[in-house]
mmCIF file of C-alpha atoms in Angstrom:
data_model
loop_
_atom_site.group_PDB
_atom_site.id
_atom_site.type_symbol
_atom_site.label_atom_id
_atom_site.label_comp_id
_atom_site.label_asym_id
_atom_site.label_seq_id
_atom_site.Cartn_x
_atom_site.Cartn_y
_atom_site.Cartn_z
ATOM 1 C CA UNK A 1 21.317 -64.686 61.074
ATOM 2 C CA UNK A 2 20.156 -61.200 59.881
ATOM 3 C CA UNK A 3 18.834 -59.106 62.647
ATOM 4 C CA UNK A 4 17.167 -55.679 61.263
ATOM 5 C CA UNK A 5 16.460 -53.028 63.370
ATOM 6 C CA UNK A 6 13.331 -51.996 60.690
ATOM 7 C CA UNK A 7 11.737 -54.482 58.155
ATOM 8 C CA UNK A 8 8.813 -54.889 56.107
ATOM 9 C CA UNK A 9 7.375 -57.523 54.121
ATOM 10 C CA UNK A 10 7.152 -56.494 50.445
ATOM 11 C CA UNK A 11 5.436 -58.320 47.629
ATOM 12 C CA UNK A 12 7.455 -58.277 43.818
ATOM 13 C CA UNK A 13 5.039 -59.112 41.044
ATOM 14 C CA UNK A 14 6.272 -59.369 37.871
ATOM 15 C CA UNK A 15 3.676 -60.409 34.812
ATOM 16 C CA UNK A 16 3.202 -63.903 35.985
ATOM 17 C CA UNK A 17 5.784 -64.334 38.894
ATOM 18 C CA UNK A 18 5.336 -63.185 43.118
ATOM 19 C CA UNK A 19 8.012 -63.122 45.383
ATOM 20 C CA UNK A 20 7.496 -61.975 49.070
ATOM 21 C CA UNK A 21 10.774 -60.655 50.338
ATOM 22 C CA UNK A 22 12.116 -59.134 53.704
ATOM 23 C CA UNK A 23 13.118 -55.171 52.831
ATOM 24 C CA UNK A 24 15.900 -54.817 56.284
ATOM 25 C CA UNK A 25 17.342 -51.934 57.349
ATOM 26 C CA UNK A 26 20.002 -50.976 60.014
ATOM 27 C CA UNK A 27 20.782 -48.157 62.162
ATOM 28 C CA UNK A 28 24.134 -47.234 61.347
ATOM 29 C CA UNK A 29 25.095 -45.237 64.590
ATOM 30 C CA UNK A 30 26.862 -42.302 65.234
ATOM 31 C CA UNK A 31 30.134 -43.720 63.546
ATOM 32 C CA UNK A 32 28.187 -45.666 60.641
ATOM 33 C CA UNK A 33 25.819 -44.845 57.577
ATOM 34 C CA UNK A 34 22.095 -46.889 57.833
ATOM 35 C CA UNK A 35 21.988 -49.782 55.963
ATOM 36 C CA UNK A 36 19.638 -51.664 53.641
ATOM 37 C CA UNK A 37 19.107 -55.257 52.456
ATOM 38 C CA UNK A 38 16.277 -58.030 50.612
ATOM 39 C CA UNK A 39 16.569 -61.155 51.380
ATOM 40 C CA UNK A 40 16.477 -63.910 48.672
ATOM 41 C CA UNK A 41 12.727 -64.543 48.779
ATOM 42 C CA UNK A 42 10.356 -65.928 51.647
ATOM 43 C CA UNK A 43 10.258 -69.915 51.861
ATOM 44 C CA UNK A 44 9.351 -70.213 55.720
ATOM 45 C CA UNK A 45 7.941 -68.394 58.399
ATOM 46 C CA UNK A 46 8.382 -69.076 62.768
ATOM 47 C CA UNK A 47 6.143 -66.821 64.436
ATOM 48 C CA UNK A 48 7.883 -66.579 67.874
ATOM 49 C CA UNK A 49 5.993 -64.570 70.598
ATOM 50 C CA UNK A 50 8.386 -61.560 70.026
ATOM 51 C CA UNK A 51 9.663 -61.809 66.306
ATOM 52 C CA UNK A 52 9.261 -63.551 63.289
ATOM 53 C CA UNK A 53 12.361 -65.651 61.716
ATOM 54 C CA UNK A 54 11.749 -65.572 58.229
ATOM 55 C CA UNK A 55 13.744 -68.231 55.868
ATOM 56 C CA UNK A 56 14.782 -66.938 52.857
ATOM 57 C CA UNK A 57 15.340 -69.140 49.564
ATOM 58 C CA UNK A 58 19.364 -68.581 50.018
ATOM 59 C CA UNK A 59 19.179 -70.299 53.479
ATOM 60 C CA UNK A 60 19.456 -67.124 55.326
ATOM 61 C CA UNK A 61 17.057 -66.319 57.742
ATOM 62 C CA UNK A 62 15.789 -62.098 59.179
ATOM 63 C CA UNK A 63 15.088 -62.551 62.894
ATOM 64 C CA UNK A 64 12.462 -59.718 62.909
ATOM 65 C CA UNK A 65 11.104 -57.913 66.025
ATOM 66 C CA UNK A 66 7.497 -58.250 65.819
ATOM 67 C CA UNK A 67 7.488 -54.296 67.286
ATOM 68 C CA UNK A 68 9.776 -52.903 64.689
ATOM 69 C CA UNK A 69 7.867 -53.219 61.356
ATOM 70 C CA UNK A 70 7.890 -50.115 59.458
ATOM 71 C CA UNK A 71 11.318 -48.581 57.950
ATOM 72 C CA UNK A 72 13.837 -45.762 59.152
ATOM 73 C CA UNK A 73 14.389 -42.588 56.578
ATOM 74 C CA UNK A 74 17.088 -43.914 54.509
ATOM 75 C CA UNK A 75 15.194 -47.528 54.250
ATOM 76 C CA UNK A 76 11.768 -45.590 53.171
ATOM 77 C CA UNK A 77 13.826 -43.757 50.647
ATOM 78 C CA UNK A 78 15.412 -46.345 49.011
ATOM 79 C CA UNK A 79 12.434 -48.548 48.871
ATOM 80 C CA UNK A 80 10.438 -45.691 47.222
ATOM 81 C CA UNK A 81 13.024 -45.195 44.919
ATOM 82 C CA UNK A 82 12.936 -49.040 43.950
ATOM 83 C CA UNK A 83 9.501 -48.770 43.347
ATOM 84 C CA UNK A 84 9.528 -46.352 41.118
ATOM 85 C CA UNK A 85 12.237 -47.560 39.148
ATOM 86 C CA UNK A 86 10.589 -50.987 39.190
ATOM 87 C CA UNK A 87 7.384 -49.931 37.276
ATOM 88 C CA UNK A 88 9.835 -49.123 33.986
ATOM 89 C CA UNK A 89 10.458 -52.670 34.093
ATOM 90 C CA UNK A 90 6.741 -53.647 35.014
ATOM 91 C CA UNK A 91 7.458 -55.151 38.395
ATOM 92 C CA UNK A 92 5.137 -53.996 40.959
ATOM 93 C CA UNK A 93 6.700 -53.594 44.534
ATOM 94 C CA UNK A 94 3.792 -53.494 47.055
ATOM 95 C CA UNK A 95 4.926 -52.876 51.020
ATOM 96 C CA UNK A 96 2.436 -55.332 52.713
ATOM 97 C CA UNK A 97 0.521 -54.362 56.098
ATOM 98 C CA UNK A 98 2.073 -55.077 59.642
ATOM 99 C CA UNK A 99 -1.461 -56.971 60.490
ATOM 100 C CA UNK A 100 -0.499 -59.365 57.782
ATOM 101 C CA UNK A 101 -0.625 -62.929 59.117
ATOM 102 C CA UNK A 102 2.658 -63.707 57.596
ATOM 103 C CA UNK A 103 2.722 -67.948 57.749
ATOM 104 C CA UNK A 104 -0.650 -67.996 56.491
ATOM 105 C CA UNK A 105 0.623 -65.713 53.524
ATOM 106 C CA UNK A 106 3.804 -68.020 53.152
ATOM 107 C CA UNK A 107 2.151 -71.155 53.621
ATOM 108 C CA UNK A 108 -1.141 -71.120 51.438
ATOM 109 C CA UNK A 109 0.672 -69.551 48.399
ATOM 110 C CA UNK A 110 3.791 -70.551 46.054
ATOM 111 C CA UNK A 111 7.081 -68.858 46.838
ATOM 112 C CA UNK A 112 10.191 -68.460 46.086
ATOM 113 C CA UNK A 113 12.168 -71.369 45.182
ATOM 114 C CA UNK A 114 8.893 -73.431 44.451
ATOM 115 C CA UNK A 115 6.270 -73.165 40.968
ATOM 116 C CA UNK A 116 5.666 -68.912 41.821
ATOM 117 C CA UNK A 117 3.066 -68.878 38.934
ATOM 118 C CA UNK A 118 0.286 -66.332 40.128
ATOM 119 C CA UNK A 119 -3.131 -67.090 38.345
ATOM 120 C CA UNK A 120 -3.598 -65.549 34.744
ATOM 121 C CA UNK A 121 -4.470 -62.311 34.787
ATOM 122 C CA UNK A 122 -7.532 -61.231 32.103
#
């Protein structure tokens, strides 16, 4: 089990396929460096009354802290920089708001692992 100490919930969108994904990052301490990671892709979603367990296509599951959405410097770096190098390749990386009702999200649209086919775009 993956435990960040900062996450957010980001949406990849590439011409016809969407992936939500956990962006993680860890605190690396006074004798570490921060850390980064994406899970696999979103399949499930627990809503627990102080975190969210997230279960990723790979098996793995993110135990996130319901108060620690948002990312740490190095995290909000990196992800910006994956964004931008992700529009070259027209993939769209969207950070999705902390309000988001995440099972509803996971559960009324195709993920990960499953037909990801958004709707055709005109």
């Amino acid at each position: 089990m993956n435990i960040p100490d900062r996450w957010v919930v980001i949406e990849v969108t590439s011409d016809k396929t969407k992936l939500y994904r956990v962006f993680a990052c860890w605190y690396g301490g006074w004798a570490g460096s921060d850390s980064w990671q994406i899970n696999s892709g979103i399949v499930g979603v627990d809503n627990q009354s102080k975190y969210f367990d997230f279960e990723g296509h790979s098996g793995s599951i993110y135990r996130c802290n319901k108060n620690s959405y948002g990312l740490h410097l190095y995290g909000s770096s990196v992800l910006n920089n994956l964004i931008e190098k992700s529009k070259e390749k027209d993939i769209i990386i969207t950070v999705l708001p902390e309000d988001t009702n995440w099972k509803e999200l996971i559960d009324g649209t195709n993920v990960a692992g499953r037909d990801n086919k958004t709707e055709e775009r005109e």
